[in-house]
mmCIF file of C-alpha atoms and ligand atoms in Angstrom:
data_model
loop_
_atom_site.group_PDB
_atom_site.id
_atom_site.type_symbol
_atom_site.label_atom_id
_atom_site.label_comp_id
_atom_site.label_asym_id
_atom_site.label_seq_id
_atom_site.Cartn_x
_atom_site.Cartn_y
_atom_site.Cartn_z
ATOM 1 C CA MET A 13 87.944 -32.499 13.768
ATOM 2 C CA TYR A 14 89.137 -29.322 12.061
ATOM 3 C CA ARG A 15 89.962 -31.319 8.927
ATOM 4 C CA VAL A 16 86.298 -32.380 8.835
ATOM 5 C CA LEU A 17 85.330 -28.744 9.298
ATOM 6 C CA ALA A 18 87.610 -27.697 6.425
ATOM 7 C CA LEU A 19 85.997 -30.261 4.125
ATOM 8 C CA LEU A 20 82.488 -29.145 5.043
ATOM 9 C CA ARG A 21 83.489 -25.550 4.449
ATOM 10 C CA GLN A 22 84.719 -26.359 0.936
ATOM 11 C CA THR A 23 81.475 -28.118 0.078
ATOM 12 C CA ASP A 24 78.363 -26.407 -1.182
ATOM 13 C CA GLY A 25 75.580 -28.618 0.114
ATOM 14 C CA PHE A 26 75.807 -32.066 1.697
ATOM 15 C CA LEU A 27 78.756 -34.421 2.071
ATOM 16 C CA SER A 28 78.191 -37.994 3.166
ATOM 17 C CA GLY A 29 79.929 -39.485 6.172
ATOM 18 C CA GLU A 30 81.389 -42.122 3.887
ATOM 19 C CA GLU A 31 82.849 -39.510 1.540
ATOM 20 C CA ILE A 32 84.361 -37.523 4.419
ATOM 21 C CA GLY A 33 85.850 -40.718 5.845
ATOM 22 C CA LYS A 34 87.313 -41.656 2.463
ATOM 23 C CA GLN A 35 88.839 -38.251 1.822
ATOM 24 C CA LEU A 36 90.429 -38.048 5.273
ATOM 25 C CA SER A 37 91.220 -41.780 5.612
ATOM 26 C CA ILE A 38 89.249 -42.071 8.838
ATOM 27 C CA SER A 39 86.367 -44.312 9.924
ATOM 28 C CA ARG A 40 82.710 -43.235 9.801
ATOM 29 C CA ALA A 41 82.662 -43.472 13.581
ATOM 30 C CA ALA A 42 85.539 -40.968 13.713
ATOM 31 C CA VAL A 43 83.618 -38.674 11.364
ATOM 32 C CA TRP A 44 80.588 -38.872 13.650
ATOM 33 C CA LYS A 45 82.756 -38.083 16.681
ATOM 34 C CA ALA A 46 84.304 -35.056 14.941
ATOM 35 C CA ILE A 47 80.847 -33.762 13.989
ATOM 36 C CA GLY A 48 79.777 -34.073 17.636
ATOM 37 C CA LYS A 49 82.802 -32.093 18.843
ATOM 38 C CA LEU A 50 82.260 -29.379 16.254
ATOM 39 C CA ARG A 51 78.641 -29.055 17.372
ATOM 40 C CA GLU A 52 79.841 -28.750 20.981
ATOM 41 C CA GLU A 53 82.006 -25.821 19.868
ATOM 42 C CA GLY A 54 78.925 -24.150 18.453
ATOM 43 C CA TYR A 55 79.076 -25.078 14.772
ATOM 44 C CA GLU A 56 75.640 -25.758 13.352
ATOM 45 C CA ILE A 57 75.847 -28.904 11.243
ATOM 46 C CA GLU A 58 72.758 -30.276 9.593
ATOM 47 C CA ALA A 59 72.522 -34.064 9.238
ATOM 48 C CA VAL A 60 70.109 -35.615 6.737
ATOM 49 C CA THR A 61 69.698 -39.366 6.154
ATOM 50 C CA LYS A 62 71.175 -40.540 2.847
ATOM 51 C CA LYS A 63 72.561 -37.079 2.106
ATOM 52 C CA GLY A 64 75.102 -36.566 4.879
ATOM 53 C CA TYR A 65 76.290 -33.412 6.616
ATOM 54 C CA ARG A 66 76.083 -29.757 5.747
ATOM 55 C CA LEU A 67 77.688 -26.836 7.529
ATOM 56 C CA CYS A 68 75.251 -24.000 8.203
ATOM 57 C CA THR A 69 77.117 -20.708 7.970
ATOM 58 C CA PRO A 70 78.584 -20.038 11.399
ATOM 59 C CA GLN A 71 77.186 -16.736 12.603
ATOM 60 C CA ASN A 72 79.083 -15.424 15.543
ATOM 61 C CA LEU A 73 81.633 -18.090 16.318
ATOM 62 C CA TYR A 74 84.688 -16.615 17.951
ATOM 63 C CA ASN A 75 87.470 -19.099 18.527
ATOM 64 C CA GLU A 76 90.987 -19.843 17.310
ATOM 65 C CA GLN A 77 89.916 -21.897 14.315
ATOM 66 C CA GLU A 78 87.352 -19.344 13.117
ATOM 67 C CA LEU A 79 89.718 -16.435 13.580
ATOM 68 C CA LYS A 80 92.420 -18.194 11.557
ATOM 69 C CA THR A 81 90.039 -18.844 8.674
ATOM 70 C CA GLY A 82 89.948 -16.220 5.950
ATOM 71 C CA LEU A 83 92.522 -13.885 7.466
ATOM 72 C CA GLN A 84 94.123 -12.026 4.538
ATOM 73 C CA THR A 85 97.484 -11.094 6.042
ATOM 74 C CA LYS A 86 101.016 -12.317 5.523
ATOM 75 C CA VAL A 87 102.265 -11.765 9.057
ATOM 76 C CA MET A 88 99.789 -10.109 11.425
ATOM 77 C CA GLY A 89 97.793 -12.710 13.325
ATOM 78 C CA GLN A 90 99.222 -15.644 11.375
ATOM 79 C CA ASN A 91 100.526 -16.994 14.659
ATOM 80 C CA LEU A 92 97.401 -16.739 16.789
ATOM 81 C CA ALA A 93 96.561 -17.934 20.282
ATOM 82 C CA PHE A 94 92.984 -17.689 21.562
ATOM 83 C CA PHE A 95 92.038 -18.034 25.226
ATOM 84 C CA THR A 96 88.576 -18.141 26.792
ATOM 85 C CA GLU A 97 89.944 -16.323 29.838
ATOM 86 C CA LEU A 98 93.219 -14.579 30.650
ATOM 87 C CA ASP A 99 94.462 -11.987 33.112
ATOM 88 C CA SER A 100 95.581 -9.682 30.293
ATOM 89 C CA THR A 101 96.420 -10.401 26.653
ATOM 90 C CA ASN A 102 99.361 -7.981 26.963
ATOM 91 C CA ASN A 103 100.786 -10.075 29.840
ATOM 92 C CA ARG A 104 100.393 -13.364 27.972
ATOM 93 C CA LEU A 105 101.913 -11.960 24.788
ATOM 94 C CA ARG A 106 104.864 -10.580 26.735
ATOM 95 C CA GLU A 107 105.630 -14.102 28.005
ATOM 96 C CA LEU A 108 105.435 -15.449 24.454
ATOM 97 C CA ALA A 109 107.614 -12.613 23.123
ATOM 98 C CA LEU A 110 110.298 -13.327 25.716
ATOM 99 C CA THR A 111 110.457 -16.930 24.528
ATOM 100 C CA GLY A 112 110.910 -15.912 20.890
ATOM 101 C CA ALA A 113 107.386 -15.576 19.414
ATOM 102 C CA PRO A 114 107.599 -14.145 15.897
ATOM 103 C CA GLU A 115 106.453 -10.728 14.731
ATOM 104 C CA GLY A 116 102.718 -10.630 14.115
ATOM 105 C CA THR A 117 101.861 -13.055 16.937
ATOM 106 C CA LEU A 118 98.372 -12.298 18.221
ATOM 107 C CA VAL A 119 96.943 -13.154 21.619
ATOM 108 C CA ILE A 120 93.198 -12.770 21.864
ATOM 109 C CA ALA A 121 90.851 -13.496 24.750
ATOM 110 C CA GLU A 122 87.095 -13.845 25.146
ATOM 111 C CA LYS A 123 87.433 -12.356 28.619
ATOM 112 C CA GLN A 124 90.208 -10.670 30.639
ATOM 113 C CA ASN A 125 90.004 -10.762 34.414
ATOM 114 C CA ALA A 126 92.761 -8.163 34.887
ATOM 115 C CA GLY A 127 92.627 -6.116 31.689
ATOM 116 C CA ARG A 128 94.939 -3.113 31.928
ATOM 117 C CA GLY A 129 94.398 0.414 30.657
ATOM 118 C CA ARG A 130 96.815 3.329 30.392
ATOM 119 C CA ARG A 131 98.106 4.996 33.567
ATOM 120 C CA GLY A 132 97.481 1.899 35.686
ATOM 121 C CA ARG A 133 93.745 1.973 35.112
ATOM 122 C CA VAL A 134 91.560 -1.129 34.884
ATOM 123 C CA TRP A 135 90.122 -2.049 31.481
ATOM 124 C CA THR A 136 86.829 -3.886 31.863
ATOM 125 C CA SER A 137 86.839 -6.846 29.465
ATOM 126 C CA GLU A 138 83.746 -9.012 29.811
ATOM 127 C CA ALA A 139 82.961 -12.088 27.690
ATOM 128 C CA ASP A 140 80.840 -11.687 24.526
ATOM 129 C CA SER A 141 81.126 -7.925 24.556
ATOM 130 C CA GLY A 142 84.384 -6.865 22.959
ATOM 131 C CA ILE A 143 87.658 -7.590 21.237
ATOM 132 C CA TRP A 144 90.559 -7.878 23.648
ATOM 133 C CA MET A 145 93.755 -8.564 21.734
ATOM 134 C CA SER A 146 97.492 -7.912 21.674
ATOM 135 C CA LEU A 147 99.774 -7.873 18.660
ATOM 136 C CA LEU A 148 103.535 -8.371 18.661
ATOM 137 C CA LEU A 149 105.814 -6.138 16.560
ATOM 138 C CA ARG A 150 109.566 -6.450 16.283
ATOM 139 C CA PRO A 151 110.658 -3.309 14.443
ATOM 140 C CA GLU A 152 114.350 -2.506 14.119
ATOM 141 C CA ILE A 153 114.077 0.982 15.545
ATOM 142 C CA ALA A 154 115.403 3.087 18.395
ATOM 143 C CA PRO A 155 113.179 3.214 21.514
ATOM 144 C CA GLU A 156 112.431 6.934 21.088
ATOM 145 C CA LYS A 157 110.848 6.228 17.698
ATOM 146 C CA ALA A 158 108.567 3.476 18.961
ATOM 147 C CA SER A 159 105.773 5.755 20.151
ATOM 148 C CA VAL A 160 104.659 6.327 16.546
ATOM 149 C CA LEU A 161 103.608 2.676 16.461
ATOM 150 C CA THR A 162 100.950 3.599 18.986
ATOM 151 C CA LEU A 163 99.617 6.204 16.563
ATOM 152 C CA LEU A 164 99.890 3.756 13.681
ATOM 153 C CA ALA A 165 97.835 1.141 15.543
ATOM 154 C CA GLY A 166 95.236 3.767 16.454
ATOM 155 C CA LEU A 167 94.922 5.036 12.902
ATOM 156 C CA ALA A 168 94.644 1.536 11.439
ATOM 157 C CA THR A 169 92.025 0.486 13.994
ATOM 158 C CA ALA A 170 89.945 3.617 13.419
ATOM 159 C CA GLU A 171 90.037 3.199 9.647
ATOM 160 C CA ALA A 172 89.197 -0.507 9.808
ATOM 161 C CA LEU A 173 86.253 -0.023 12.180
ATOM 162 C CA GLU A 174 84.838 2.844 10.150
ATOM 163 C CA ALA A 175 85.054 0.805 6.944
ATOM 164 C CA GLU A 176 83.429 -2.254 8.547
ATOM 165 C CA THR A 177 80.655 -0.537 10.488
ATOM 166 C CA GLY A 178 79.988 2.741 8.672
ATOM 167 C CA LEU A 179 80.270 4.562 12.021
ATOM 168 C CA PRO A 180 82.541 7.638 12.106
ATOM 169 C CA MET A 181 85.774 7.065 14.046
ATOM 170 C CA GLU A 182 87.939 9.893 15.348
ATOM 171 C CA ILE A 183 91.237 9.805 17.210
ATOM 172 C CA LYS A 184 92.036 11.613 20.403
ATOM 173 C CA TRP A 185 95.828 11.922 20.418
ATOM 174 C CA PRO A 186 97.709 9.703 20.820
ATOM 175 C CA ASN A 187 95.428 6.724 20.301
ATOM 176 C CA ASP A 188 92.021 6.776 21.945
ATOM 177 C CA ILE A 189 89.366 6.156 19.343
ATOM 178 C CA LEU A 190 86.129 8.067 19.750
ATOM 179 C CA CYS A 191 82.753 7.567 18.137
ATOM 180 C CA HIS A 192 80.311 10.486 18.426
ATOM 181 C CA GLY A 193 82.609 11.948 21.098
ATOM 182 C CA LYS A 194 82.771 8.868 23.346
ATOM 183 C CA LYS A 195 85.635 6.400 23.718
ATOM 184 C CA ILE A 196 85.075 3.148 21.862
ATOM 185 C CA VAL A 197 88.655 1.778 21.615
ATOM 186 C CA GLY A 198 91.633 1.970 23.963
ATOM 187 C CA ILE A 199 95.194 1.022 23.058
ATOM 188 C CA LEU A 200 97.940 0.151 25.506
ATOM 189 C CA THR A 201 101.355 -0.048 23.856
ATOM 190 C CA GLU A 202 104.183 -1.596 25.838
ATOM 191 C CA MET A 203 107.809 -1.991 24.853
ATOM 192 C CA ASP A 204 110.809 -4.090 25.788
ATOM 193 C CA CYS A 205 114.115 -2.474 24.847
ATOM 194 C CA GLU A 206 117.691 -1.588 25.657
ATOM 195 C CA MET A 207 119.285 1.869 25.270
ATOM 196 C CA THR A 208 119.472 1.944 21.479
ATOM 197 C CA GLN A 209 117.324 -0.948 20.273
ATOM 198 C CA VAL A 210 113.746 -2.063 20.638
ATOM 199 C CA HIS A 211 113.375 -5.798 21.323
ATOM 200 C CA PHE A 212 109.643 -5.838 20.814
ATOM 201 C CA VAL A 213 106.508 -3.745 21.018
ATOM 202 C CA ILE A 214 103.127 -5.040 22.188
ATOM 203 C CA ALA A 215 100.081 -3.215 20.875
ATOM 204 C CA GLY A 216 97.158 -4.097 23.164
ATOM 205 C CA ILE A 217 93.858 -3.154 21.585
ATOM 206 C CA GLY A 218 90.504 -3.127 23.367
ATOM 207 C CA ILE A 219 87.398 -2.562 21.233
ATOM 208 C CA ASN A 220 83.955 -2.200 22.838
ATOM 209 C CA VAL A 221 81.829 -4.099 20.336
ATOM 210 C CA ASN A 222 78.553 -5.403 21.767
ATOM 211 C CA THR A 223 78.669 -3.889 25.264
ATOM 212 C CA LYS A 224 75.045 -3.148 26.181
ATOM 213 C CA SER A 225 75.703 -0.665 28.997
ATOM 214 C CA PHE A 226 78.472 0.952 31.030
ATOM 215 C CA PRO A 227 78.533 1.734 34.766
ATOM 216 C CA PRO A 228 77.248 5.254 35.607
ATOM 217 C CA GLU A 229 80.743 6.721 36.016
ATOM 218 C CA LEU A 230 81.637 5.679 32.448
ATOM 219 C CA ALA A 231 78.281 6.059 30.710
ATOM 220 C CA ASP A 232 78.986 9.630 29.568
ATOM 221 C CA ILE A 233 82.460 8.952 28.225
ATOM 222 C CA ALA A 234 82.464 5.348 26.961
ATOM 223 C CA THR A 235 80.508 3.642 24.231
ATOM 224 C CA SER A 236 80.360 0.548 22.018
ATOM 225 C CA LEU A 237 79.589 -0.218 18.386
ATOM 226 C CA TYR A 238 76.253 -1.650 19.572
ATOM 227 C CA LEU A 239 75.292 1.443 21.547
ATOM 228 C CA GLU A 240 76.136 3.719 18.605
ATOM 229 C CA SER A 241 74.343 1.692 15.940
ATOM 230 C CA GLY A 242 71.780 -0.535 17.658
ATOM 231 C CA LYS A 243 73.364 -3.476 15.837
ATOM 232 C CA VAL A 244 75.133 -6.540 17.220
ATOM 233 C CA PHE A 245 78.426 -7.060 15.387
ATOM 234 C CA SER A 246 80.211 -10.316 14.701
ATOM 235 C CA ARG A 247 83.761 -9.875 16.005
ATOM 236 C CA LYS A 248 85.731 -12.002 13.546
ATOM 237 C CA PRO A 249 85.449 -9.663 10.515
ATOM 238 C CA LEU A 250 86.410 -6.740 12.732
ATOM 239 C CA VAL A 251 89.528 -8.519 14.012
ATOM 240 C CA HIS A 252 90.500 -9.377 10.435
ATOM 241 C CA ALA A 253 89.933 -5.845 9.171
ATOM 242 C CA VAL A 254 92.039 -4.342 11.976
ATOM 243 C CA LEU A 255 94.910 -6.792 11.417
ATOM 244 C CA GLU A 256 94.849 -6.241 7.667
ATOM 245 C CA LYS A 257 94.951 -2.455 8.078
ATOM 246 C CA ILE A 258 97.744 -2.606 10.662
ATOM 247 C CA GLU A 259 99.774 -4.805 8.312
ATOM 248 C CA GLN A 260 99.248 -2.359 5.441
ATOM 249 C CA HIS A 261 100.287 0.689 7.497
ATOM 250 C CA TYR A 262 103.174 -1.103 9.210
ATOM 251 C CA GLN A 263 104.540 -2.132 5.814
ATOM 252 C CA ALA A 264 104.291 1.472 4.569
ATOM 253 C CA PHE A 265 106.083 2.590 7.745
ATOM 254 C CA LEU A 266 108.932 0.082 7.233
ATOM 255 C CA ASP A 267 109.175 0.790 3.478
ATOM 256 C CA SER A 268 109.627 4.480 4.129
ATOM 257 C CA GLY A 269 112.591 3.845 6.435
ATOM 258 C CA ASN A 270 110.540 3.739 9.657
ATOM 259 C CA SER A 271 108.854 7.071 9.092
ATOM 260 C CA PHE A 272 105.369 8.003 10.237
ATOM 261 C CA ALA A 273 105.336 10.854 7.676
ATOM 262 C CA VAL A 274 103.579 8.600 5.121
ATOM 263 C CA LEU A 275 100.611 8.188 7.480
ATOM 264 C CA LEU A 276 100.600 11.663 8.961
ATOM 265 C CA GLU A 277 98.008 13.215 6.663
ATOM 266 C CA ALA A 278 95.506 10.412 7.267
ATOM 267 C CA TYR A 279 96.166 10.692 11.017
ATOM 268 C CA ARG A 280 95.742 14.500 11.042
ATOM 269 C CA LYS A 281 92.371 14.214 9.289
ATOM 270 C CA ARG A 282 90.988 11.985 12.035
ATOM 271 C CA CYS A 283 92.610 13.666 14.982
ATOM 272 C CA VAL A 284 90.125 15.657 17.076
ATOM 273 C CA THR A 285 92.926 17.039 19.253
ATOM 274 C CA LEU A 286 94.328 19.109 16.402
ATOM 275 C CA HIS A 287 93.561 22.869 16.487
ATOM 276 C CA LYS A 288 91.921 22.624 19.892
ATOM 277 C CA GLN A 289 92.547 24.172 23.283
ATOM 278 C CA VAL A 290 93.756 21.404 25.599
ATOM 279 C CA GLN A 291 94.999 20.841 29.110
ATOM 280 C CA VAL A 292 98.446 19.277 29.124
ATOM 281 C CA LEU A 293 98.504 17.155 32.244
ATOM 282 C CA GLY A 294 101.816 16.352 33.848
ATOM 283 C CA GLN A 295 103.952 17.540 36.769
ATOM 284 C CA SER A 296 102.746 21.121 36.239
ATOM 285 C CA PRO A 297 99.592 21.140 34.084
ATOM 286 C CA TYR A 298 99.018 23.987 31.628
ATOM 287 C CA THR A 299 96.575 25.105 28.944
ATOM 288 C CA ALA A 300 97.757 25.203 25.345
ATOM 289 C CA TYR A 301 96.564 25.321 21.750
ATOM 290 C CA VAL A 302 97.442 22.349 19.534
ATOM 291 C CA LEU A 303 99.213 23.606 16.421
ATOM 292 C CA ASP A 304 100.195 20.341 14.779
ATOM 293 C CA ILE A 305 101.197 16.684 15.004
ATOM 294 C CA THR A 306 104.868 16.251 14.099
ATOM 295 C CA PRO A 307 106.185 13.510 11.776
ATOM 296 C CA GLU A 308 107.508 11.857 14.945
ATOM 297 C CA GLY A 309 103.945 11.656 16.240
ATOM 298 C CA GLU A 310 104.388 14.317 18.920
ATOM 299 C CA LEU A 311 102.012 17.146 19.659
ATOM 300 C CA LEU A 312 103.245 20.676 18.865
ATOM 301 C CA VAL A 313 101.451 23.100 21.199
ATOM 302 C CA GLN A 314 101.457 26.829 21.836
ATOM 303 C CA LYS A 315 101.238 27.906 25.446
ATOM 304 C CA GLU A 316 99.254 30.949 26.580
ATOM 305 C CA ASP A 317 102.489 33.012 26.793
ATOM 306 C CA GLY A 318 103.084 32.316 23.092
ATOM 307 C CA THR A 319 105.958 29.860 23.507
ATOM 308 C CA GLN A 320 105.824 26.543 21.677
ATOM 309 C CA GLU A 321 106.448 23.123 23.128
ATOM 310 C CA VAL A 322 106.538 19.537 21.923
ATOM 311 C CA VAL A 323 104.482 17.062 23.928
ATOM 312 C CA TYR A 324 105.482 13.364 23.889
ATOM 313 C CA SER A 325 102.805 10.709 24.191
ATOM 314 C CA GLY A 326 104.508 8.791 26.957
ATOM 315 C CA GLU A 327 104.846 11.825 29.214
ATOM 316 C CA VAL A 328 101.539 13.544 29.565
ATOM 317 C CA SER A 329 97.917 13.123 28.782
ATOM 318 C CA ILE A 330 95.538 15.572 27.244
ATOM 319 C CA ARG A 331 92.201 16.743 28.514
ATOM 320 C CA GLY A 332 89.781 19.031 26.756
ATOM 321 C CA VAL A 333 88.402 17.104 23.808
HETATM 322 C C1 BTN B 23 93.370 2.627 27.600
HETATM 323 O O1 BTN B 23 93.459 2.869 28.804
HETATM 324 O O2 BTN B 23 92.772 3.379 26.846
HETATM 325 C C2 BTN B 23 94.030 1.395 27.019
HETATM 326 C C3 BTN B 23 93.169 0.193 27.111
HETATM 327 C C4 BTN B 23 93.795 -1.035 26.470
HETATM 328 C C5 BTN B 23 92.982 -2.284 26.659
HETATM 329 C C6 BTN B 23 93.532 -3.457 25.914
HETATM 330 S S1 BTN B 23 92.446 -4.842 25.900
HETATM 331 C C7 BTN B 23 93.682 -5.857 25.241
HETATM 332 C C8 BTN B 23 94.982 -5.471 25.917
HETATM 333 N N1 BTN B 23 95.165 -6.190 27.158
HETATM 334 C C9 BTN B 23 95.144 -5.379 28.220
HETATM 335 O O3 BTN B 23 95.271 -5.753 29.406
HETATM 336 N N2 BTN B 23 94.958 -4.113 27.826
HETATM 337 C C10 BTN B 23 94.862 -4.002 26.389
#
């Protein structure tokens, strides 16, 4: 049926059942059946006697076929698996990675029933409201360098969403994306490695797109593209823009010998944590002033006694912005 869809897509106007059948070497009955299935999936196809079929532009279709169409990347998302419901896209992608899935493999779900956030938290992932996806990277780097990929994914996602929606996107170190001070994207990066070598990294990205409301305990700190703009967004162009930006930044990272330095300036500009007083939460929490982000993606802070310290993303979290 997707071959019928491809033909209709290529055609401006109507295409007769006979012509479709001829081009695909299938019967008119098979054409009719394919049209029926496409309609069941939500494609609007107009049928007019003596003229044939015409595809009305699909508005908000969000499925594997749609997501694969028009994606301008070489690697990211080229191997794509879409699920209507999963426990967590990170979990599913991990299984695929362990059985040899290639770099750039994307798992995306309409709904997650056990979406995971950082620090063991739950990530609410309802149907029709957001983008819940995980991307597989296989960089040849040492495990201690992998945390910059978290920053890279955050930067790329922020840039892509700002370009697509016109809404301002800021980053709370290491990779929460904020819009007008509220969290709009969360990223959960997980890694499989041995002592000196990373096997793979999973970047799990959750974007609140059309969420209409949040529970009271989250309403002050979480938001969605819809709540910030009053507009309902189609998710496919957003997924494409994020993947294309990640590919661009990942390539720059690899080309520069696995260095985040090439992206540091762009990251600094968006980072709201920089030059702020923050609470470094860990075993013994303390207050500090953020001096800089290092080329390794760490936070350089000055404590109240004047001493400086480097804060690693995996170790602590930051409160205060
Ligand atoms: C955070 O706590 O800020 C991180 C949230 C990450 C959520 C995404 S949604 C897609 C992927 N699958 C998951 O289970 N979690 C991540």
